[in-house]
Coordinates of C-alpha atoms in Angstrom, one line a residue:
M1 CA 111.7 94.5 111.9
L2 CA 111.0 94.2 108.2
A3 CA 108.1 96.8 108.5
L4 CA 110.4 99.2 110.5
A5 CA 113.0 98.9 107.9
W6 CA 110.8 99.7 105.1
M7 CA 109.3 102.6 106.8
T8 CA 112.6 103.9 107.3
N9 CA 113.5 103.5 103.5
L10 CA 110.1 104.5 102.1
Y11 CA 110.3 108.0 103.8
N12 CA 113.6 108.4 102.3
F13 CA 112.2 107.5 98.8
M14 CA 109.5 110.0 99.3
D15 CA 111.5 112.9 100.1
G16 CA 111.8 113.9 96.5
T17 CA 110.0 117.2 96.2
D18 CA 110.0 120.5 98.4
G19 CA 107.8 120.3 101.4
L20 CA 106.7 116.8 101.0
A21 CA 108.3 114.8 103.8
G22 CA 108.5 117.7 106.3
G23 CA 104.5 118.3 105.8
M24 CA 104.1 114.4 106.4
A25 CA 106.2 114.7 109.7
V26 CA 104.1 117.7 110.9
I27 CA 100.8 115.8 110.1
G28 CA 101.8 112.2 111.0
F29 CA 103.6 112.9 114.2
G30 CA 101.0 115.3 115.0
A31 CA 98.4 112.8 114.9
Y32 CA 100.6 110.4 116.8
G33 CA 100.8 113.1 119.6
L34 CA 97.2 113.9 119.8
A35 CA 96.3 110.1 119.9
A36 CA 98.8 109.6 122.7
W37 CA 97.9 112.7 124.6
A38 CA 95.6 111.3 127.3
N39 CA 97.2 107.9 128.0
A40 CA 101.0 108.4 127.0
P41 CA 102.1 111.9 127.8
A42 CA 105.8 111.2 127.2
L43 CA 105.2 109.7 124.0
S44 CA 102.9 112.6 122.9
M45 CA 105.4 115.2 124.0
T46 CA 108.2 113.3 121.9
C47 CA 105.9 113.3 118.8
M48 CA 105.0 117.1 119.5
A49 CA 108.8 117.9 119.8
I50 CA 109.2 116.4 116.2
V51 CA 106.3 118.2 114.8
G52 CA 107.9 121.6 116.2
A53 CA 111.1 120.8 114.7
A54 CA 109.5 119.8 111.2
I55 CA 107.5 123.2 111.4
G56 CA 110.7 125.1 111.7
F57 CA 112.1 123.2 108.8
L58 CA 109.0 123.7 106.7
A59 CA 109.5 127.6 107.1
F60 CA 112.7 127.1 104.5
N61 CA 111.6 124.0 102.7
F62 CA 108.1 125.2 101.4
P63 CA 108.3 125.6 97.7
P64 CA 110.5 127.2 96.3
A65 CA 112.8 125.4 99.0
K66 CA 116.0 127.2 100.6
V67 CA 116.9 124.2 102.6
F68 CA 116.5 120.5 101.8
M69 CA 116.1 117.7 104.1
G70 CA 118.3 114.9 102.5
D71 CA 119.1 111.4 103.9
A72 CA 120.0 112.8 107.3
G73 CA 116.6 114.1 108.0
S74 CA 114.3 111.6 105.9
I75 CA 116.0 108.4 107.4
P76 CA 115.5 109.3 111.0
L77 CA 112.0 110.4 110.4
G78 CA 111.2 107.3 108.8
F79 CA 112.5 105.2 111.6
L80 CA 110.8 107.2 114.2
A81 CA 107.3 107.1 112.2
G82 CA 107.8 103.3 112.2
A83 CA 109.2 102.8 115.7
L84 CA 106.8 105.2 117.5
G85 CA 103.9 103.5 115.6
I86 CA 104.8 100.0 116.8
L87 CA 105.5 101.4 120.2
G88 CA 102.1 102.8 120.4
W89 CA 100.4 99.8 119.1
R90 CA 102.2 97.5 121.5
E91 CA 101.3 99.7 124.5
G92 CA 97.6 99.8 123.6
I93 CA 97.4 103.3 122.5
W94 CA 96.2 102.9 119.1
P95 CA 95.2 99.8 117.0
V96 CA 97.7 98.3 114.6
W97 CA 96.2 99.9 111.6
F98 CA 96.5 103.5 113.1
P99 CA 100.1 104.3 111.9
I100 CA 99.6 102.7 108.7
L101 CA 96.6 104.9 107.8
V102 CA 98.2 108.1 109.4
F103 CA 101.4 107.6 107.0
S104 CA 99.4 106.0 104.3
P105 CA 100.2 108.6 101.8
F106 CA 103.8 107.7 101.8
I107 CA 103.3 103.9 102.4
V108 CA 100.9 103.4 99.5
D109 CA 102.9 105.6 96.9
A110 CA 106.3 103.9 97.7
T111 CA 105.0 100.4 98.4
V112 CA 102.9 100.3 95.0
T113 CA 105.6 101.9 93.1
L114 CA 108.1 99.2 94.3
W115 CA 105.6 96.5 93.3
R116 CA 105.0 97.9 89.9
R117 CA 108.8 98.1 89.3
L118 CA 109.4 94.4 90.6
L119 CA 106.7 93.1 88.4
R120 CA 108.2 94.8 85.3
G121 CA 111.5 93.3 86.1
E122 CA 113.2 96.8 86.6
R123 CA 116.3 97.2 88.8
V124 CA 114.5 98.5 91.9
W125 CA 117.7 99.8 93.5
Q126 CA 118.4 102.3 90.7
A127 CA 117.0 106.0 90.8
H128 CA 113.7 106.4 88.8
R129 CA 110.7 109.1 88.4
Q130 CA 107.8 106.7 88.9
H131 CA 106.3 107.6 92.4
C132 CA 102.9 109.3 92.0
Y133 CA 104.2 112.6 93.1
Q134 CA 107.1 112.5 90.6
R135 CA 104.5 111.6 87.8
L136 CA 102.3 114.5 88.8
I137 CA 105.2 116.8 88.5
L138 CA 106.0 115.4 84.9
A139 CA 102.5 115.7 84.0
G140 CA 102.6 119.6 84.7
W141 CA 101.8 120.3 88.2
S142 CA 103.8 122.9 89.9
R143 CA 105.6 121.8 93.2
R144 CA 103.5 124.3 95.2
R145 CA 100.2 122.7 94.0
L146 CA 101.6 119.2 94.6
V147 CA 102.5 119.8 98.1
L148 CA 99.4 121.6 98.9
V149 CA 97.3 118.7 97.6
A150 CA 99.5 116.1 99.2
W151 CA 99.2 117.8 102.7
A152 CA 95.4 117.9 102.3
L153 CA 95.4 114.2 101.6
M154 CA 97.8 113.6 104.5
A155 CA 95.4 115.5 106.9
A156 CA 92.4 113.7 105.6
A157 CA 94.0 110.3 106.4
A158 CA 95.3 111.5 109.8
V159 CA 91.9 112.9 110.9
T160 CA 90.1 109.6 109.7
A161 CA 92.6 107.7 111.8
L162 CA 92.0 109.7 114.9
F163 CA 88.3 109.4 114.8
A164 CA 88.2 106.1 113.8
R165 CA 90.7 104.5 116.3
S166 CA 88.1 104.4 119.1
A167 CA 85.1 103.4 117.0
S168 CA 83.6 99.9 116.5
S169 CA 85.5 97.3 114.5
A170 CA 82.9 97.7 111.7
L171 CA 83.2 101.3 111.5
Q172 CA 87.1 100.9 111.6
A173 CA 86.8 98.5 108.6
G174 CA 84.8 100.7 106.8
A175 CA 87.0 103.7 107.3
L176 CA 89.8 101.6 105.9
F177 CA 87.8 100.4 103.0
V178 CA 87.0 103.9 102.0
W179 CA 90.6 104.8 102.0
L180 CA 91.4 101.7 99.8
V181 CA 89.0 103.0 97.3
I182 CA 90.3 106.5 97.5
Y183 CA 93.9 105.3 96.8
M184 CA 92.6 103.1 94.0
G185 CA 90.6 106.0 92.4
A186 CA 93.6 108.3 92.7
W187 CA 96.1 105.8 91.4
M188 CA 93.8 105.2 88.3
M189 CA 93.5 108.9 87.8
I190 CA 97.3 109.4 87.6
E191 CA 97.7 106.5 85.5
R192 CA 95.3 107.9 82.9
R193 CA 96.9 111.3 83.1
H194 CA 100.5 110.0 82.9
D195 CA 99.6 108.0 79.7

């Protein structure tokens, strides 16, 4: 329940710039749909329906956006990302790490940002501009550049998860380690750029 609540909230936290949350929905639920295609067609079609809705939304949300998602869109998407991820794991469709890696661009940014703010003694319930995507915008990145780079990162994580889910335990562990290194390197780069 805690993981589901956090996923619901962090998706809302990450809906802070044009195209970001919609792109994560297309790529994340698309990965779920592909992974479930053979063994769970109902789950797969549910995920693909979400993808279709997100693509329609992105037509108006790509920078510069004409329509914004808001809490009414981001909170249900976060809940569905968590709930369907747990469902797929419990049904044996994918390993427990699969939804975590698929949605890792959002999970890592939101979770590490929260921990940094907690360790600094900040009031974590107050609005801030310390997420990685916010810091890159403050450093001069355009919203269009940011969202295209973010989509590439999301797609790479999702493709890795799709290929690794049926691999040996050693290869799965190796893939997760590579992504840990990627995120650590990206975070250090953003820290240097922001300073």
